[in-house]
Amino acid sequence: MARTQANAIAEASDAWVQEQSNLSRKIATIQDTLNPQKTQQAKLNERRQQLDKTIESETQQLQEIEQELNSQQVQLNTLSNQTTKSTSEIQTLAQKLAATEQANSVLQETQDRLIKEHREKQRQLDRLEASQQAQQEAQGTYASQLILTSDLPGVCGLVAQLGQVNPRYQLALEIAAGSRLTYIVVEDDSIAAAGIELLKKAKAGRATFLPLTKIRPPRIQDNPLLRQSKGFVDLAVNLVLCKPEQSQIFAYVFGNTVVFETLNDARSHLGKQRIVTLEGDILETSGVMTGGSKPKRSNIRLGTVTRGDSSELKAIRKRIEDLENLLSRNEEKLAEKYVEIKELSRKLTESRQGEREQQLTRQQLDKEIKRLNEQKDKLSLQLATRRQELEIVVSQLRILETEIPVLESKLKTEQQRLEELEQSQTNSEWQEIQNLIKTQESHLQQRESELRKDEEKLKYLQNQSQRFREKISEEKQRIETDKSQEVNLKKEQSEITDKLAQIKEKVQEYEALLEELNVKLGETKKERDRQEQNLYSLQKNQQQKTWQLEKLETTQQERKETLINLEKELETKQSELPEPLPEVPLLAEIDLKTTDLTTHIEQLQQEIRKGQKRLENMEPVNMLALEEHQKTEERLNELTQKLKTLESERTELLLRIENFTTLRFRSFKEAFDAVNENFKTIFATLSDGDGYLQLENAENPFEGGLNLVAHPKGKPVQRLSSMSGGEKSLTALSFIFSLQRYRPSPFYAFDEVDMFLDGANVERLSKMIQKQAQQAQFIVVSLRRPMIEASQRTIGVTQARGAYTQVLGIKL
């Protein structure tokens, strides 16, 4: 109805409506153009403000990032310098540690070698001393030495010490005297008895004593006819020079023994008298003849007694002393090296830990710098984009600021015209109809919206119903599955119950067994506690005994030292006493128990004063003696200090020599092992056999030679002298090639080394030379075709006409 009225009114006022429509369209057109422009202008202004703020904020962030980046870069450069310095320090420490460990290894090897040599020298010394002691005991010299060194009064010495002989007759007289030279000459039989008792107490063996007061020599028979014989020298006793009171000793030792020059001269007088020749042959009165090569003479010689050790023993003792000094010094150096290695290892570990921390810090700085650079690039890019966008916004705003005022003036004009047109009657009716239509349309739209909501609700309920049906079906399936699982679980539960019952039975058995074991363990622990208590008590008793023993030993040592000091003091005091002790005449003539000593003491004091005056008259005394003594003592101390310095320097030099020896052993061992491996490989290649190098003295290779052990294929191991010419050549060439492979020379010259080889071996040798020629130059003189064909350049030498040779180039 409203629409019909509106249509009728509209038809009546078409002109007005048309004019209004035109104005409305114009206004709408202008508004459609102006409103977006205003909106766009507002948005652009707002965007411009946002961009200004954003650019300012991002510029500030970029500056902060650049500052932080510069700071991080400075830290990174500092850290890089520190890392470089730490790396150089680590390399230096590692080199020092390696050098120190190498030196320590050399010192340790030297220590082991010196200990081994010390053991060997000690064993050798023990053997020599035991042999010397056994020899002395066999000769009786051990007991004799004990008697001679015991300060026993009245001992004159050995028979050999009491006489002097011409060296020409010494051997003959020593052979004639035999063991009697070791007899001990004493003044009387009481001293001999005391010496025998001393030997018994010391268990030092036996000795024969010759008392001067009791000895009864045989009667000397001087045969004038024997003196006229050829080769006769004299009676043995007449050839010895000695003191008159000791002549009977030598008469007892030699008796009627006569000396001839040779055995042939003495044979005619065999059986008449005991004879000895200058060569040491003895002819007894019984007809027995003893002789032969010169016997090994003992340390006891007639006229002299060699009491010192042999040169071999002295050399060994000196070497042992040097070894002990070297070992002591080497141990000190090892201890120093150990401390140095420990300190260097600690420093190296700390430096490496610091380097790792620096690397971690550097990685973190790199990550931080990378992140800051990325942020910087991102902000720079965003800032450039923002600035471009700002320029665009500013240009658009300028355009809008010129266009909007024109459109606003047009809109204002058209709106004034529309207002004038709408003030007429037709306009008011039209407005009412329009309002009514709008109201009806709004009701219609409301109903349509309610209808759409109901339809959507119905659709939602249908979907929900469908989901519920699906859930119900799923729950039914799950219930069936749970039932089947429940049946299975019941079966498993029954099985587990049976197993549990069996396990309980076993547990009960084990518990009973465990209880028995616990009882046994308790008994064992009690027994162990008793044993430990007994052991502790025994150890405690042992410790107490050890302490008591150490205390007794310490007390004994202190008392020995006190006794030695007292003896030295007694000797000093005795040496200070005059010899003989002066006698006091007054005291010797009186009885000290009954006589008053006052007057005698006054006389003695008067004599003392007179003696002091005589001493004063003996002055002046040499007052510079003390100063000279002090200077001499200072000089002695200086020389003693220099001697100690020289001894320490000598020990240091010997230790360096030993270290160089160790390095020489090590270098030789490395070279020998390498050459030996090369020899094995090359000999197997050249001969299809096996061979190796063998040291004659593996412990000290510099004191022995080197053997080439070669075993050609199909033949036994042979000496080099037993090999054929080809085998010798292959063995020698294998050794040369093994040396060349270890340490190549610039070139090698071989002169017909393949002369004794067959064709197959020549081919092998030519291949070996061709292979080795990659490392050195080989100049080979050969007449064999395989060798010539394998060469890189061939030169022929031939004899031309005449007496000269000609060199030709050969092209193969």
GROMACS .gro file of N, CA and C in nm, residues 8 40 46 57 99 124 150 233 247 258 364 406-407 424-425 482 650 685 713 749 770:
model
   63
    8ALA      N    1   0.245   0.655  -0.688
    8ALA     CA    2   0.153   0.758  -0.741
    8ALA      C    3   0.213   0.897  -0.720
   40GLN      N    4   4.144   0.851   0.287
   40GLN     CA    5   4.283   0.821   0.250
   40GLN      C    6   4.378   0.924   0.310
   46GLU      N    7   4.786   0.948   0.939
   46GLU     CA    8   4.815   0.854   1.047
   46GLU      C    9   4.935   0.765   1.014
   57SER      N   10   6.233   0.529   1.586
   57SER     CA   11   6.265   0.416   1.675
   57SER      C   12   6.367   0.321   1.612
   99ALA      N   13  10.999  -3.189   2.452
   99ALA     CA   14  11.145  -3.194   2.471
   99ALA      C   15  11.180  -3.248   2.608
  124GLN      N   16  13.039  -5.889   3.905
  124GLN     CA   17  13.177  -5.915   3.867
  124GLN      C   18  13.272  -5.887   3.982
  150SER      N   19  14.622  -5.664   6.309
  150SER     CA   20  14.557  -5.667   6.440
  150SER      C   21  14.633  -5.591   6.547
  233VAL      N   22  17.513  -7.213   4.150
  233VAL     CA   23  17.502  -7.071   4.185
  233VAL      C   24  17.543  -7.051   4.329
  247SER      N   25  16.833  -6.467   6.035
  247SER     CA   26  16.895  -6.561   5.940
  247SER      C   27  16.852  -6.704   5.964
  258VAL      N   28  17.008  -7.596   4.721
  258VAL     CA   29  17.107  -7.524   4.642
  258VAL      C   30  17.043  -7.480   4.511
  364GLN      N   31   8.049  -1.767   2.088
  364GLN     CA   32   7.934  -1.688   2.134
  364GLN      C   33   7.938  -1.548   2.076
  406VAL      N   34   3.886   2.153  -0.382
  406VAL     CA   35   3.802   2.172  -0.501
  406VAL      C   36   3.675   2.089  -0.489
  407LEU      N   37   3.688   1.964  -0.450
  407LEU     CA   38   3.571   1.878  -0.437
  407LEU      C   39   3.479   1.926  -0.325
  424SER      N   40   1.022   2.180  -0.074
  424SER     CA   41   0.887   2.175  -0.133
  424SER      C   42   0.807   2.062  -0.070
  425GLN      N   43   0.661   2.058  -0.093
  425GLN     CA   44   0.565   1.962  -0.039
  425GLN      C   45   0.594   1.823  -0.087
  482ASP      N   46   3.728  -5.479   2.523
  482ASP     CA   47   3.762  -5.488   2.665
  482ASP      C   48   3.721  -5.621   2.724
  650ARG      N   49  13.282  -3.344   3.672
  650ARG     CA   50  13.316  -3.473   3.613
  650ARG      C   51  13.194  -3.565   3.607
  685THR      N   52  11.252  -6.063  -0.215
  685THR     CA   53  11.219  -6.028  -0.353
  685THR      C   54  11.324  -6.078  -0.450
  713LYS      N   55  11.613  -6.986  -0.130
  713LYS     CA   56  11.502  -7.079  -0.147
  713LYS      C   57  11.555  -7.219  -0.179
  749ALA      N   58  12.724  -4.669  -0.795
  749ALA     CA   59  12.800  -4.724  -0.908
  749ALA      C   60  12.821  -4.873  -0.884
  770GLN      N   61  11.571  -5.077  -1.121
  770GLN     CA   62  11.479  -4.985  -1.187
  770GLN      C   63  11.382  -4.922  -1.086
   0.00000   0.00000   0.00000
